[in-house]
Amino acid sequence: MTKATIAEGDQRKYGPNWVASRRGSLKIFDDRLECGDWRIDYTEIKDAVLFSFRSFFLRIPGYILTVEAKDRTYHFGLNGWGQFWKGSLPFAARRENGKLGFTWFSIIMRVIFFGYISYLLWQWFTNR
């Protein structure tokens, strides 16, 4: 299973592109990748990077596969629990490790979420 988006530039951040991303299965064949109606032949790949990280809060492992094809740049958010992405891949890909960054959007959404949870807890404890 994957979350996928088409976007230029660095998508190694929590942000709005991932909120509105496509959900589906990333299928890996001997000659191509497929996700929904997207088809990426390995011969069309200019560059591919498999970025591994651990989530900010719960430290859950994950990957972002960035595939620069001749006409678009695809980004796939992938679960890190399986062994597949640790092994050899049927296409050339560089491997990188790091941390996910935060966009202003993701920071604001987290502040709103934690503020709301704090408010609910305060209401629950003061109205007992």
mmCIF file of N, CA, C and O in Angstrom, residues 23 27 30 42 47-48 51 59 65 81 90 93 99 114-116 119:
data_model
loop_
_atom_site.group_PDB
_atom_site.id
_atom_site.type_symbol
_atom_site.label_atom_id
_atom_site.label_comp_id
_atom_site.label_asym_id
_atom_site.label_seq_id
_atom_site.Cartn_x
_atom_site.Cartn_y
_atom_site.Cartn_z
ATOM 1 N N ARG A 23 -4.175 7.216 -2.745
ATOM 2 C CA ARG A 23 -3.982 5.995 -1.959
ATOM 3 C C ARG A 23 -4.200 4.802 -2.878
ATOM 4 O O ARG A 23 -5.112 4.800 -3.684
ATOM 5 N N LYS A 27 2.497 -1.441 -7.509
ATOM 6 C CA LYS A 27 2.801 -2.763 -8.053
ATOM 7 C C LYS A 27 4.144 -2.706 -8.767
ATOM 8 O O LYS A 27 4.384 -1.810 -9.577
ATOM 9 N N ASP A 30 8.696 -6.680 -13.461
ATOM 10 C CA ASP A 30 10.060 -6.807 -13.968
ATOM 11 C C ASP A 30 10.483 -5.616 -14.820
ATOM 12 O O ASP A 30 11.668 -5.324 -14.928
ATOM 13 N N TYR A 42 10.690 1.186 -16.463
ATOM 14 C CA TYR A 42 12.038 1.385 -15.928
ATOM 15 C C TYR A 42 12.934 2.117 -16.909
ATOM 16 O O TYR A 42 13.830 2.862 -16.503
ATOM 17 N N ASP A 47 16.073 9.052 -12.586
ATOM 18 C CA ASP A 47 16.686 8.947 -11.268
ATOM 19 C C ASP A 47 15.650 8.390 -10.300
ATOM 20 O O ASP A 47 14.460 8.688 -10.424
ATOM 21 N N ALA A 48 16.105 7.590 -9.353
ATOM 22 C CA ALA A 48 15.222 7.063 -8.311
ATOM 23 C C ALA A 48 15.983 7.078 -6.992
ATOM 24 O O ALA A 48 17.159 6.716 -6.937
ATOM 25 N N PHE A 51 14.320 6.817 0.106
ATOM 26 C CA PHE A 51 14.657 7.551 1.325
ATOM 27 C C PHE A 51 14.017 6.842 2.510
ATOM 28 O O PHE A 51 12.803 6.664 2.542
ATOM 29 N N ARG A 59 8.126 6.847 15.951
ATOM 30 C CA ARG A 59 9.351 6.215 15.445
ATOM 31 C C ARG A 59 9.066 5.019 14.536
ATOM 32 O O ARG A 59 9.822 4.062 14.480
ATOM 33 N N LEU A 65 9.805 6.728 -1.865
ATOM 34 C CA LEU A 65 10.447 6.417 -3.137
ATOM 35 C C LEU A 65 10.147 7.567 -4.090
ATOM 36 O O LEU A 65 8.985 7.838 -4.396
ATOM 37 N N TRP A 81 7.667 -1.637 7.411
ATOM 38 C CA TRP A 81 7.691 -2.867 8.192
ATOM 39 C C TRP A 81 8.160 -4.066 7.397
ATOM 40 O O TRP A 81 8.764 -4.975 7.939
ATOM 41 N N PRO A 90 14.314 -4.108 -8.658
ATOM 42 C CA PRO A 90 14.432 -4.400 -10.086
ATOM 43 C C PRO A 90 14.763 -3.172 -10.940
ATOM 44 O O PRO A 90 14.771 -3.248 -12.162
ATOM 45 N N ALA A 93 18.273 2.441 -7.967
ATOM 46 C CA ALA A 93 17.823 3.453 -7.008
ATOM 47 C C ALA A 93 18.929 3.718 -5.992
ATOM 48 O O ALA A 93 19.568 2.785 -5.511
ATOM 49 N N LYS A 99 15.645 12.343 8.211
ATOM 50 C CA LYS A 99 14.430 12.689 8.940
ATOM 51 C C LYS A 99 13.504 13.457 8.011
ATOM 52 O O LYS A 99 13.957 14.175 7.128
ATOM 53 N N PHE A 114 -3.314 19.292 18.884
ATOM 54 C CA PHE A 114 -2.950 19.168 20.293
ATOM 55 C C PHE A 114 -3.707 20.174 21.156
ATOM 56 O O PHE A 114 -4.041 19.887 22.304
ATOM 57 N N GLY A 115 -3.997 21.346 20.614
ATOM 58 C CA GLY A 115 -4.814 22.315 21.350
ATOM 59 C C GLY A 115 -6.217 21.779 21.588
ATOM 60 O O GLY A 115 -6.767 21.918 22.693
ATOM 61 N N TYR A 116 -6.800 21.154 20.572
ATOM 62 C CA TYR A 116 -8.146 20.593 20.701
ATOM 63 C C TYR A 116 -8.169 19.444 21.700
ATOM 64 O O TYR A 116 -9.058 19.371 22.549
ATOM 65 N N TYR A 119 -7.946 20.899 25.138
ATOM 66 C CA TYR A 119 -9.232 21.470 25.516
ATOM 67 C C TYR A 119 -10.207 20.378 25.955
ATOM 68 O O TYR A 119 -10.884 20.519 26.988
#
